[in-house]
Backbone as JSON, one array per atom type, in Angstrom:
{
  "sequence": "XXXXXXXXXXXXXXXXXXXXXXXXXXXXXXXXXXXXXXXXXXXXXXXXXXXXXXXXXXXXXXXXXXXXXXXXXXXXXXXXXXXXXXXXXXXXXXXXXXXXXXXXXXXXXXXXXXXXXXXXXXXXXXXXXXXXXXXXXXXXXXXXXXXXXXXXXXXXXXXXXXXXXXXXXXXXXXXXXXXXXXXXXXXXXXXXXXXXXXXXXXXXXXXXXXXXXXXXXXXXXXXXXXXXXXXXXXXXXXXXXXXXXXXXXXXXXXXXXX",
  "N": [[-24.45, -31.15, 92.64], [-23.02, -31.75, 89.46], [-19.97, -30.91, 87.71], [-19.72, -31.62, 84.61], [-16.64, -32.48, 82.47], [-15.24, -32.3, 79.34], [-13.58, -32.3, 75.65], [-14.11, -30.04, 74.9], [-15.2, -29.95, 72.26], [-17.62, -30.29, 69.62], [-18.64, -32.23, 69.49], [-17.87, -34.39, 71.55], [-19.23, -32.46, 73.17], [-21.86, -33.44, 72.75], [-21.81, -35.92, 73.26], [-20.82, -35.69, 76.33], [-23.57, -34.66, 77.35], [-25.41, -36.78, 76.24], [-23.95, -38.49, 78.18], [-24.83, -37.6, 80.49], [-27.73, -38.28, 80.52], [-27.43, -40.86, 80.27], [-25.98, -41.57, 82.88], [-27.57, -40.62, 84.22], [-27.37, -37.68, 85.47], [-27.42, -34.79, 87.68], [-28.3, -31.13, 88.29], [-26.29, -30.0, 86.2], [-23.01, -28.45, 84.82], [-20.76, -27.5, 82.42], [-17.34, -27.63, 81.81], [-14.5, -27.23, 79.73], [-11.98, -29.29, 79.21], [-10.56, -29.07, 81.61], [-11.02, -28.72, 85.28], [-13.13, -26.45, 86.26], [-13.43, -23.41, 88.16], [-15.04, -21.89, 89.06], [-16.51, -24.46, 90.65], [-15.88, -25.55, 93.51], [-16.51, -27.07, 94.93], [-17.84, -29.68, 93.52], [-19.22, -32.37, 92.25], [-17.14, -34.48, 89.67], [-17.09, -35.36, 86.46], [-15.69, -37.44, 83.96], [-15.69, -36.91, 80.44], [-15.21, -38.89, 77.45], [-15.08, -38.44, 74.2], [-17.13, -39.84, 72.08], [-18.06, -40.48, 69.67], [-20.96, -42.41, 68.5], [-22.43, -42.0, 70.77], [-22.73, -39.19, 70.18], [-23.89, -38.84, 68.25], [-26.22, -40.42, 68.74], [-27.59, -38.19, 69.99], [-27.78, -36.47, 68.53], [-29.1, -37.44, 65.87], [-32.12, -37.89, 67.47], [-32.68, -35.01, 68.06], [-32.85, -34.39, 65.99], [-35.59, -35.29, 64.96], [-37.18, -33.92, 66.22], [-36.96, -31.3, 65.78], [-37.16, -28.86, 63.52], [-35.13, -28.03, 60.31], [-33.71, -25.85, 60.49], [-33.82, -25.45, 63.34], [-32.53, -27.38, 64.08], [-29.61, -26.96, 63.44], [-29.03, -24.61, 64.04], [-28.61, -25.13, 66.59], [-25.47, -26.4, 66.35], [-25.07, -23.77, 65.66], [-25.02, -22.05, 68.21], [-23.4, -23.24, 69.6], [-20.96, -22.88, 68.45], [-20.65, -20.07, 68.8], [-19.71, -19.25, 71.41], [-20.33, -17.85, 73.76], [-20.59, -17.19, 77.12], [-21.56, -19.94, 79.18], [-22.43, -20.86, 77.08], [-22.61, -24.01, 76.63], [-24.47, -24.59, 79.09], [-26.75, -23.58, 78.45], [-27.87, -24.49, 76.35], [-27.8, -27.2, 76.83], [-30.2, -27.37, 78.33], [-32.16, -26.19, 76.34], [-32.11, -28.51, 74.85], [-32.79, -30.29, 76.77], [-35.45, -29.75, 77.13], [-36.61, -29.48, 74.79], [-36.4, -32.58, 74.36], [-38.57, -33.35, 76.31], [-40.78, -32.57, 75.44], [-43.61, -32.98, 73.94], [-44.06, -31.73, 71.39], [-42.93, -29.43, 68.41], [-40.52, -27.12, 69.49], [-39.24, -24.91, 69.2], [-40.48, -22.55, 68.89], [-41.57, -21.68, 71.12], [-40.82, -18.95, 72.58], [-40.87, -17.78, 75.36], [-39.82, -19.41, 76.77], [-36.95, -19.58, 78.11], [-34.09, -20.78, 77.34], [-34.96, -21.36, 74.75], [-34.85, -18.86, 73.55], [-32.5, -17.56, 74.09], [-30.46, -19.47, 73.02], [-31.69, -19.0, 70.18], [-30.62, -16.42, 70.19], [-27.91, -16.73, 70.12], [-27.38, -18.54, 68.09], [-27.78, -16.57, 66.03], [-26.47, -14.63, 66.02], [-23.48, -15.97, 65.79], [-24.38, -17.01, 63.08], [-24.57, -14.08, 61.94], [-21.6, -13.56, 62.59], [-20.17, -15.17, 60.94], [-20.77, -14.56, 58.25], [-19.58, -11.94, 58.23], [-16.83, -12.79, 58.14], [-16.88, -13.51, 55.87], [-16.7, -11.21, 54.27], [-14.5, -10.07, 55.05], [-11.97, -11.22, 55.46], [-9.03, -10.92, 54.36], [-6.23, -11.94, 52.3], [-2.37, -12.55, 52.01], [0.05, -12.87, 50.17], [2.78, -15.38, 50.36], [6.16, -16.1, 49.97], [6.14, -18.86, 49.11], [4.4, -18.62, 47.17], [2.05, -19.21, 48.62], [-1.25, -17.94, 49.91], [-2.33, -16.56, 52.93], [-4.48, -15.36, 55.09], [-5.13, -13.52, 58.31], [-7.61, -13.8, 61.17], [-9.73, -12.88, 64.01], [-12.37, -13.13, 64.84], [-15.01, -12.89, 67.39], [-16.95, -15.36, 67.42], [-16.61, -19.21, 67.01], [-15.77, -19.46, 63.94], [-14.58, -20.6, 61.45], [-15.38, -23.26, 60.89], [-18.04, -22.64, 59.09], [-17.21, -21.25, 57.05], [-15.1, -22.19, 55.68], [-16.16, -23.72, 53.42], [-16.86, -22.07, 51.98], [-14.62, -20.18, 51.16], [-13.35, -22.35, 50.18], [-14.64, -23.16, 47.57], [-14.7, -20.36, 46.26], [-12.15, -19.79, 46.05], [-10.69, -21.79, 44.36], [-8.42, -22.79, 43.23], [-5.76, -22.08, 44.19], [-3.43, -22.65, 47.04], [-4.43, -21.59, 50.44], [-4.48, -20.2, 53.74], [-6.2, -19.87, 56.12], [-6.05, -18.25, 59.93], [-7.29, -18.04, 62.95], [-6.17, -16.22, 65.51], [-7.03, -15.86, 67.45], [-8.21, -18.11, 68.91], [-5.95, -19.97, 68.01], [-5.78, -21.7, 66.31], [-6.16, -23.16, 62.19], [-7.42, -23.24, 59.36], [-6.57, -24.79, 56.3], [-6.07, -25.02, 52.88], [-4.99, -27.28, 50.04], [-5.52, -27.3, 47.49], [-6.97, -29.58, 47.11], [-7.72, -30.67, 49.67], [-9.4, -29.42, 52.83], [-8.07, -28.74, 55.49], [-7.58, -28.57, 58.94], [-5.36, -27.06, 61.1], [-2.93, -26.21, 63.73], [-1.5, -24.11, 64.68], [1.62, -22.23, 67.05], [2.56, -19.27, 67.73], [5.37, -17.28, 68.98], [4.76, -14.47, 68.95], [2.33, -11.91, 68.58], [0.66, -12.94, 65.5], [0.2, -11.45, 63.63], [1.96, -8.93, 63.5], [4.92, -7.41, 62.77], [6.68, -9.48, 61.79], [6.18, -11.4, 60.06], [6.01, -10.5, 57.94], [8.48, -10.76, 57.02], [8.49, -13.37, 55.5], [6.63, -12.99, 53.43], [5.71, -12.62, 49.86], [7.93, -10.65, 47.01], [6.66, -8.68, 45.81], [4.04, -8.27, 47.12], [3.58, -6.16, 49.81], [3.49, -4.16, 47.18], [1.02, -5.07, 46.05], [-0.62, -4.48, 48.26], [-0.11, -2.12, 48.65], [-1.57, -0.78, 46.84], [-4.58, -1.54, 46.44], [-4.56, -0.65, 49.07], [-5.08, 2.15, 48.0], [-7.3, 1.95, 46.21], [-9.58, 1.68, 47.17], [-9.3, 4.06, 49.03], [-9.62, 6.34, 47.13], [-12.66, 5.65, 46.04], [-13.78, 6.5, 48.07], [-16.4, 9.16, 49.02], [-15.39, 11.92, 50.01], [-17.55, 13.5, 50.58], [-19.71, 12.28, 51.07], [-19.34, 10.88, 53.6], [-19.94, 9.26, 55.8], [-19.23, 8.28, 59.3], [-20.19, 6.27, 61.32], [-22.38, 4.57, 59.99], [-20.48, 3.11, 58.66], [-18.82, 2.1, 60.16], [-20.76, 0.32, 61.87], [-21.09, -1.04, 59.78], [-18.7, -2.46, 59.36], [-16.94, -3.0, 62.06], [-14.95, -1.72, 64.28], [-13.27, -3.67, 65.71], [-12.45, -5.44, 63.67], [-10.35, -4.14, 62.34], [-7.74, -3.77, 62.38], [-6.61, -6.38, 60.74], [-7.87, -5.56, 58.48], [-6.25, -4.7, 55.0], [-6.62, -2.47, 54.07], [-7.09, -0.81, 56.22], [-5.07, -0.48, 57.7], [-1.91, 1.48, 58.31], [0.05, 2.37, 55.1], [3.07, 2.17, 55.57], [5.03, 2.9, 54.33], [4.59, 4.99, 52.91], [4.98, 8.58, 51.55]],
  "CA": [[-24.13, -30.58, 91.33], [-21.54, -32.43, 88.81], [-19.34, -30.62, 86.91], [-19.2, -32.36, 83.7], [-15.16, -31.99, 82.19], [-14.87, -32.62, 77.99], [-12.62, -31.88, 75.47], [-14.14, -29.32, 74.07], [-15.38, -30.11, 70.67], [-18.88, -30.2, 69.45], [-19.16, -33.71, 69.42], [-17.59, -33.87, 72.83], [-20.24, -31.55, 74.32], [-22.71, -34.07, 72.44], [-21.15, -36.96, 74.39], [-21.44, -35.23, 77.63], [-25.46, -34.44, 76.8], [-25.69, -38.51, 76.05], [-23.91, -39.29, 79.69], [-25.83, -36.62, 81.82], [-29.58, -39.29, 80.99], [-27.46, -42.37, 80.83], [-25.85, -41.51, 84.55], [-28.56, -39.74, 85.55], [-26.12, -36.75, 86.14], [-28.1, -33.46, 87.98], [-27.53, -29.39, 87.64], [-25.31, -30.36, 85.41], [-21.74, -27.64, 84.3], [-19.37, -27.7, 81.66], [-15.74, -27.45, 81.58], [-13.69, -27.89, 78.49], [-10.72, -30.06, 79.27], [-10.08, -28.95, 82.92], [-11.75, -28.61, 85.93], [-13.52, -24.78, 86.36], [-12.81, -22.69, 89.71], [-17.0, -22.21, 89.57], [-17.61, -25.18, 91.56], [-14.8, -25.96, 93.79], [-17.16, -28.45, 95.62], [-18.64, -30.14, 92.83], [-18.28, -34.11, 91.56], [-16.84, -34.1, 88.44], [-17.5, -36.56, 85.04], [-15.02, -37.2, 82.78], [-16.25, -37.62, 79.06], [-14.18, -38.83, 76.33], [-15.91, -37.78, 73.14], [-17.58, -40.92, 71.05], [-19.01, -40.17, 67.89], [-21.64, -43.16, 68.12], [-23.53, -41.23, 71.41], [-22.81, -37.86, 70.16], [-24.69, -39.24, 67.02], [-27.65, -40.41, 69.12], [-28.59, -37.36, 70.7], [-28.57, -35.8, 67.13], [-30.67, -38.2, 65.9], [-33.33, -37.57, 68.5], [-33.05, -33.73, 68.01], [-33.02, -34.01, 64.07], [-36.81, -36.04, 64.75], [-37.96, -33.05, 67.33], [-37.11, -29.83, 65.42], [-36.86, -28.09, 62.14], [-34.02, -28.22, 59.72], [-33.19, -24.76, 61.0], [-33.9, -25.45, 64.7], [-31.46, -28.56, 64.26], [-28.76, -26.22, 62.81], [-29.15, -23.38, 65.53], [-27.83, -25.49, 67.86], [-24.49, -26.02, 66.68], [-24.16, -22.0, 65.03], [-25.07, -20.97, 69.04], [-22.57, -23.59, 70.11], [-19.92, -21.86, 68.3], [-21.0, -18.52, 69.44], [-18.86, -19.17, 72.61], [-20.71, -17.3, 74.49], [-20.38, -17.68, 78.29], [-22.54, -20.62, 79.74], [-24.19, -21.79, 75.97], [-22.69, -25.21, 77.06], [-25.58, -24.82, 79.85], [-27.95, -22.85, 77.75], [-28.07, -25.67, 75.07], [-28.22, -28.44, 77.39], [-31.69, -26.84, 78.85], [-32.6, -26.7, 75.29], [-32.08, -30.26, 74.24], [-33.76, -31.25, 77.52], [-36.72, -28.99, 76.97], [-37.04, -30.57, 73.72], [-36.99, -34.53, 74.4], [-39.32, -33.71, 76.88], [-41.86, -31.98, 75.04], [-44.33, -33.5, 72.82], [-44.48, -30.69, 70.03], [-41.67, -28.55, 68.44], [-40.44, -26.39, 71.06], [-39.0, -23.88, 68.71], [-41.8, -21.06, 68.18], [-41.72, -20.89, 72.33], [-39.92, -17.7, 72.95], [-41.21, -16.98, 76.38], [-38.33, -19.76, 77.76], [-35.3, -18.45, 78.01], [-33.28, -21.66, 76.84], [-35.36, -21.5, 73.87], [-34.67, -17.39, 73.26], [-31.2, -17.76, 74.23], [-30.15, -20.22, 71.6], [-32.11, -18.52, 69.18], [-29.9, -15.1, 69.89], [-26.32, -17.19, 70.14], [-27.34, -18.84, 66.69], [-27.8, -14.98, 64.97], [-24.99, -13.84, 66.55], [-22.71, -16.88, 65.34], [-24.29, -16.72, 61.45], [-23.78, -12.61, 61.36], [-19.83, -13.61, 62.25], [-19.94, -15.82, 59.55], [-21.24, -13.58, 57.19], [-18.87, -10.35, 58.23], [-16.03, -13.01, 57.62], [-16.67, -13.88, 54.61], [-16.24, -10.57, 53.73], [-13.77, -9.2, 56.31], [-10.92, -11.7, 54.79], [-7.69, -10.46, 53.6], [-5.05, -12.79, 51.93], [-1.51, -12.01, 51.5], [0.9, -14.22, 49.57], [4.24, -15.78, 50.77], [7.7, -16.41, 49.25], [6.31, -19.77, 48.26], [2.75, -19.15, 46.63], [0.77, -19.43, 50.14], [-2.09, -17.07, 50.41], [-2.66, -16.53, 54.08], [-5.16, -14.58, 56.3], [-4.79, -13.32, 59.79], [-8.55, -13.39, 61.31], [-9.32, -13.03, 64.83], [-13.46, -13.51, 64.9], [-16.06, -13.5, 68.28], [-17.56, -16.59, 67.37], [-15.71, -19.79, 66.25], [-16.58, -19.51, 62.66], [-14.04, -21.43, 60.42], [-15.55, -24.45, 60.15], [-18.78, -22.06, 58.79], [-17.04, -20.65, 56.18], [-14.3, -23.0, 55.02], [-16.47, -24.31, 52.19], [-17.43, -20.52, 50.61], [-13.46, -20.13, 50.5], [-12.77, -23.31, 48.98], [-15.31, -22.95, 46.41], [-14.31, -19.22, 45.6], [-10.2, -20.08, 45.93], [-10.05, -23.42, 44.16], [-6.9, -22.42, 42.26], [-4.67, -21.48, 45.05], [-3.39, -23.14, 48.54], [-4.47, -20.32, 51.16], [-4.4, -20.83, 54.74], [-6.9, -18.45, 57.43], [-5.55, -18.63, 60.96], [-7.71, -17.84, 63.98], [-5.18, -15.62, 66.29], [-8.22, -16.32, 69.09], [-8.49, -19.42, 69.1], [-4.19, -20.45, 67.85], [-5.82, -22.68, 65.11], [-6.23, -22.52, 61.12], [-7.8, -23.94, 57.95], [-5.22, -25.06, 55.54], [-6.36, -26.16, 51.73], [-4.19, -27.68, 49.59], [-5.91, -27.47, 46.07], [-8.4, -31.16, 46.59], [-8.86, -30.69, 50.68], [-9.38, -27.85, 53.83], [-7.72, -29.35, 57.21], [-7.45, -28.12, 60.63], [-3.9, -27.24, 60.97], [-2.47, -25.66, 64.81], [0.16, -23.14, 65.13], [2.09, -22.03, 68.18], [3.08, -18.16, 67.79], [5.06, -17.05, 69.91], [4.2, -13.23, 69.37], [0.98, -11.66, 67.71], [0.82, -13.56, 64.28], [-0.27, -10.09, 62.42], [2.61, -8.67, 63.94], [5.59, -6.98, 61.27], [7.43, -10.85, 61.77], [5.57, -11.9, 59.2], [6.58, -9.55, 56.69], [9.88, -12.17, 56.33], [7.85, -14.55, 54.59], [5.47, -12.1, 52.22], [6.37, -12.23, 48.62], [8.57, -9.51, 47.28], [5.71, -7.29, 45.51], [3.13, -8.24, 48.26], [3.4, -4.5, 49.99], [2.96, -3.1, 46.23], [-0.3, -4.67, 45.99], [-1.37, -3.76, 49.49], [-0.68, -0.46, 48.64], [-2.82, -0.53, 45.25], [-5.64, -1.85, 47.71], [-5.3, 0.51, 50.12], [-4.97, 3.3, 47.03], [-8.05, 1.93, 45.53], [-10.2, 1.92, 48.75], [-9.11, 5.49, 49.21], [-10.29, 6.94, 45.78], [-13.65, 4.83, 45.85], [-14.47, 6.78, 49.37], [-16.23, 10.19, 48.66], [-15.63, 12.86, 51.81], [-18.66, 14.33, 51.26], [-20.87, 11.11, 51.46], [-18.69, 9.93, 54.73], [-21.16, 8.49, 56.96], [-18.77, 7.29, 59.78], [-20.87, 5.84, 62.3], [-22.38, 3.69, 59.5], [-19.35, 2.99, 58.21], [-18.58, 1.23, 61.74], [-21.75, -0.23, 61.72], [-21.18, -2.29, 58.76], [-17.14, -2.7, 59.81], [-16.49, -2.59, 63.01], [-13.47, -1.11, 64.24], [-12.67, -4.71, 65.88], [-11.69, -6.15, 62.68], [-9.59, -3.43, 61.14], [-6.38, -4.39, 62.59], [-6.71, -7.3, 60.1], [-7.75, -5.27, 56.89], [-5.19, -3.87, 54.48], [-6.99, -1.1, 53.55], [-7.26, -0.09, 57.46], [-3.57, -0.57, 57.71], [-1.01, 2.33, 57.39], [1.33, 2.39, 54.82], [4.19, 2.77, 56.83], [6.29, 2.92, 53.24], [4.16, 6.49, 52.15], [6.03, 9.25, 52.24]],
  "C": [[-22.94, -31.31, 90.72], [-21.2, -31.36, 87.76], [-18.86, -31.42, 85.8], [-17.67, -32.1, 82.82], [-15.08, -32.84, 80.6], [-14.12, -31.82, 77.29], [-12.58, -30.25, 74.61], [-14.85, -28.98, 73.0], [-16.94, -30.32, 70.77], [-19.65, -31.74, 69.63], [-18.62, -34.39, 71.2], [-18.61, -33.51, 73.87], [-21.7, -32.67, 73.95], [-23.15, -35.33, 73.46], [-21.54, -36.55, 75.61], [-23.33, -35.18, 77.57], [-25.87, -35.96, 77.41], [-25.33, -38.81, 77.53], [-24.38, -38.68, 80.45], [-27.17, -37.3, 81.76], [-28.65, -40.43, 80.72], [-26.66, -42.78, 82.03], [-26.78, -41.15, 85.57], [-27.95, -38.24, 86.38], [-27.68, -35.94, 86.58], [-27.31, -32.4, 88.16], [-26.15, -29.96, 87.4], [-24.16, -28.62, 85.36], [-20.99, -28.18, 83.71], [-18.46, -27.17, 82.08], [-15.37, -28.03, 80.28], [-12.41, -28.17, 79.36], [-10.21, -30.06, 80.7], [-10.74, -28.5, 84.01], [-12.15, -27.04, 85.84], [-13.64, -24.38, 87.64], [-14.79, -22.27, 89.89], [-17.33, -22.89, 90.25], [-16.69, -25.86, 92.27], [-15.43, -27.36, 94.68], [-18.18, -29.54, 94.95], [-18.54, -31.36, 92.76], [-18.06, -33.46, 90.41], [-16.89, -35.44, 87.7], [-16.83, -36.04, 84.26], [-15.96, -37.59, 81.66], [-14.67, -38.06, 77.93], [-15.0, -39.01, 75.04], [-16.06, -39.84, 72.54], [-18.92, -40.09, 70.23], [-20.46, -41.06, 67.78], [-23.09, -42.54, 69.5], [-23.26, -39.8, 71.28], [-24.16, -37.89, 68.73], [-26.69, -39.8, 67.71], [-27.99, -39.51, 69.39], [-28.44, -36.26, 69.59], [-29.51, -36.3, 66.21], [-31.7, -37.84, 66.51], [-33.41, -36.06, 68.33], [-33.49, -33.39, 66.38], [-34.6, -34.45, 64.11], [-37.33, -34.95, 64.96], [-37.85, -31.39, 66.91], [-36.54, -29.75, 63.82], [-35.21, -28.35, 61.74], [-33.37, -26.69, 60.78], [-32.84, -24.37, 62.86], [-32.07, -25.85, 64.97], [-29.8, -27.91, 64.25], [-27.77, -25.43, 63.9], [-28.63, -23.81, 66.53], [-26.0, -25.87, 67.45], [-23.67, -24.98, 66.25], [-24.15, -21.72, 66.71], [-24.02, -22.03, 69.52], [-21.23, -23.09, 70.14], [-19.85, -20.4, 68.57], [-20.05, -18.47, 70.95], [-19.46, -18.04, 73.65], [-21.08, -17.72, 76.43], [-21.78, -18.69, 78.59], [-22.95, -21.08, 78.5], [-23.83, -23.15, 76.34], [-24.73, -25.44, 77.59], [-27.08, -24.36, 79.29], [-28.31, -24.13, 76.94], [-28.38, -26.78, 76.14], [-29.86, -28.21, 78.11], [-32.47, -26.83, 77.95], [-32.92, -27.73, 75.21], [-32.69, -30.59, 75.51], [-35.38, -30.81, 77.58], [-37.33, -29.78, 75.4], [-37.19, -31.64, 73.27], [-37.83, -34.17, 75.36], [-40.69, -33.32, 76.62], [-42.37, -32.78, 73.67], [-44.14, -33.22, 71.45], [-43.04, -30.09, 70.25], [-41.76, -27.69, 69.62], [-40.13, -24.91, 70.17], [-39.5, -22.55, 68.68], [-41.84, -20.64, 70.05], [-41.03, -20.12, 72.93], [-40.33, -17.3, 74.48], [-40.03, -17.99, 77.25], [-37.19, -19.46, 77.35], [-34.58, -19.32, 77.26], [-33.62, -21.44, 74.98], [-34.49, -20.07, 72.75], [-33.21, -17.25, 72.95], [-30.09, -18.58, 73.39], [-30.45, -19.46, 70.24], [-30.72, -16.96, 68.76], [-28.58, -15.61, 69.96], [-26.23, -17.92, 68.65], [-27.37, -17.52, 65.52], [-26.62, -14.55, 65.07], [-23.66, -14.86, 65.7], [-22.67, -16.62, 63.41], [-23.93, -15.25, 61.24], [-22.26, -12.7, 61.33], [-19.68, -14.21, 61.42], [-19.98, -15.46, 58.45], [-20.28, -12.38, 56.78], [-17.6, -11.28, 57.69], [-15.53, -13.59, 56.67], [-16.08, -12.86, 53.86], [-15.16, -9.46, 54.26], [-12.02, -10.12, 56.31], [-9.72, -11.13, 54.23], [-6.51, -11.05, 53.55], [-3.83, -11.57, 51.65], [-0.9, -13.38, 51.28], [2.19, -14.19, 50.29], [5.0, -15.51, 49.51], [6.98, -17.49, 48.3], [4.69, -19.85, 48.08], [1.8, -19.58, 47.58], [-0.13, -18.01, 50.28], [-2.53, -17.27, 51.91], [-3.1, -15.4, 54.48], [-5.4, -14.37, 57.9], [-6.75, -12.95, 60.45], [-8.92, -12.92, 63.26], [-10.9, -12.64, 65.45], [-14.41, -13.49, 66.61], [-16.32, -15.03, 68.69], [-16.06, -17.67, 66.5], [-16.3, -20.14, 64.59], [-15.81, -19.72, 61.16], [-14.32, -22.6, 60.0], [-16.87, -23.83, 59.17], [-18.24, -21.35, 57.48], [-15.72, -20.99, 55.24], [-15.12, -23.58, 53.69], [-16.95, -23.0, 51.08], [-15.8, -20.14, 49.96], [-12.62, -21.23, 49.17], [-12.87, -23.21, 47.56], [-14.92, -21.44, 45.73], [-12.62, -18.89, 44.8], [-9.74, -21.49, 45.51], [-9.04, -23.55, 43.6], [-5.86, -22.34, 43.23], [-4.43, -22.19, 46.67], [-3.51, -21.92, 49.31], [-4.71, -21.41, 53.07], [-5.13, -19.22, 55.55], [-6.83, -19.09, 58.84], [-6.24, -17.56, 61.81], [-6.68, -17.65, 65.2], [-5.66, -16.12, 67.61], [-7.71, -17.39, 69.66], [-7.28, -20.4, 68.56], [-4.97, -21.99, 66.44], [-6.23, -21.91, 63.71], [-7.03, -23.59, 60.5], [-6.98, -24.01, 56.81], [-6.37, -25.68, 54.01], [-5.11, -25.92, 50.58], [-4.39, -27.82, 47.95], [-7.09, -28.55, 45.92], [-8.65, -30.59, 48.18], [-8.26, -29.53, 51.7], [-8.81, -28.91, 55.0], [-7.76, -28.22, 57.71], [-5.91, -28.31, 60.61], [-4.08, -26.19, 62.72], [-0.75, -25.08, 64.79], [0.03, -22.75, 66.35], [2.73, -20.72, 67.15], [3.81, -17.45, 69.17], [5.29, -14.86, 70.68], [2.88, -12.97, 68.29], [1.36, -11.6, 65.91], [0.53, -12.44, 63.21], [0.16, -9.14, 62.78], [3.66, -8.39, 62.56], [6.44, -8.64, 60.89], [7.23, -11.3, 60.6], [5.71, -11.4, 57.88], [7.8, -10.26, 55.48], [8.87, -12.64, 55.07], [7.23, -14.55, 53.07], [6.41, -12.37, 50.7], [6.84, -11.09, 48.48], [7.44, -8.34, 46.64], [4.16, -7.62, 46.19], [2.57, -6.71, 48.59], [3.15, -3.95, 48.6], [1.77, -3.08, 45.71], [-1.43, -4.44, 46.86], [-1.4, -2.62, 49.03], [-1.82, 0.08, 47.45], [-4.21, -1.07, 45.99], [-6.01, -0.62, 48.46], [-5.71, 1.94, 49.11], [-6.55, 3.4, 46.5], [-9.56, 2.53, 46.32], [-10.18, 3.77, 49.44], [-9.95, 6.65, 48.04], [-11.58, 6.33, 45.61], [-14.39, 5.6, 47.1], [-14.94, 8.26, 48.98], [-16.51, 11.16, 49.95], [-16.86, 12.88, 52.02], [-19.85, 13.58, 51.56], [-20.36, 10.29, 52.94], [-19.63, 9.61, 55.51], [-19.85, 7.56, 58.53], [-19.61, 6.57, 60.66], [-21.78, 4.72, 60.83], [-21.59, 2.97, 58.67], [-18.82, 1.92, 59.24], [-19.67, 0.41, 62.14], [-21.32, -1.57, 60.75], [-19.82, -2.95, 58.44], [-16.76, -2.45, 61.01], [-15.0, -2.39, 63.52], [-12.48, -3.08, 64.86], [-11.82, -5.66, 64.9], [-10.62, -5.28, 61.84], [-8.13, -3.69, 62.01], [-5.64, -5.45, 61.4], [-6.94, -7.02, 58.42], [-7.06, -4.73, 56.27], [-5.64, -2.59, 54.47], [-7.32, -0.23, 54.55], [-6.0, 0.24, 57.9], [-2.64, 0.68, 57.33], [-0.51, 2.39, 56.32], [2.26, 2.99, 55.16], [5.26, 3.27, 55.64], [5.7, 4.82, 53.21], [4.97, 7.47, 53.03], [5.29, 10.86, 51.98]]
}
């Protein structure tokens, strides 16, 4: 068994793919960046990500499946879900080795299993489009505190851009210690180091000074818009789960009300 060891990244895990048929690797395992306590007797293969064989073995999958197939593989990649490394690589070998799309065959698991880490990935994408909540700085920075399942900022960096083209805002993945930064023309990848929970009162420093007065007109509005006698909680939690309300204003005390 080799434990394959990359850095991580999608293109990365591509790379690895590409040197597991041009070593000939067998039962293959991922690791991102450091060996994994799973296989203490394993070999191990370094990769170092190249773009030019992460690019072949998308080529060859872009020939062999649907626009949507093609896709599915890197929404279930970001799904982080334990093992899709290994799930996906059973994929992609199920599918250069098969004549015909592979897609429509639900009875293999690799196949199934992708399919349900790609749903799972686009519904987080979807809830955080609308599960967002900016607050402004001192100096004209809209920033959001998110803190997502799936990794799903590169998925939804272009609906913000296009909706917030007026304004520099910045949404920072607590999970995962990285952000999306745009600047008015482009979105980067920016990395912070916190070194307590970033949606924590610390942060309060920074807020503009009538920030809290239009949280509270938020949370005010949100309050008067709710009618008791239609409360439904349980679909209410359904279509918000309590996991993200740490993060929404309008879930938020006001600690000012008196």
């Amino acid at each position: 068994m080799t434990q394959i060891i990359y850095d991580g990244s999608y293109e990365g895990w591509l790379s690895a793919v590409f040197e597991s048929y041009e070593y000939k690797l067998k039962d293959v395992v991922f690791a991102k960046k450091e060996n994994s306590n799973r296989l203490l007797f394993s070999n191990t293969h370094f990769v170092i990500t190249d773009n030019n064989k992460a690019n072949r073995v998308l080529n060859g999958l872009e020939q062999r499946l649907s626009k949507n197939g093609f896709s599915s593989i890197y929404l279930a990649f970001l799904s982080e879900l334990d093992q899709i490394e290994e799930m996906l690589f059973r994929f992609v070998q199920y599918a250069f080795s098969s004549p015909i799309n592979i897609e429509g065959d639900l009875s293999r698991s690799e196949v199934l299993n992708v399919k349900k880490a790609a749903h799972l990935t686009g519904k987080e994408s979807h809830r955080m489009k609308a599960f967002v909540r900016f607050k402004l700085t001192k100096d004209d920075l809209y920033y959001a505190i998110v803190e997502p399942d799936c990794d799903v900022l590169p998925l939804i960096e272009q609906h913000f851009k296009n909706r917030y083209a007026d304004q520099r805002w910045l949404i920072y993945d607590s999970k995962r210690r990285y952000g999306i930064y745009y600047d008015l023309e482009d979105v980067t990848t920016v990395e912070m180091q916190f070194e307590s929970n970033p949606s924590s009162s610390f942060l309060a420093e920074i807020n503009d000074e009538n920030e809290e007065f239009f949280q509270n007109l938020w949370r005010n509005y949100f309050s008067s818009v709710n009618i008791e006698s239609r409360k439904n909680t349980k679909l209410h939690i359904k279509h918000m789960p309590k996991r993200y309300w740490k993060n929404l204003t309008e879930k938020i005390p006001n600690l000012n009300k008196r």
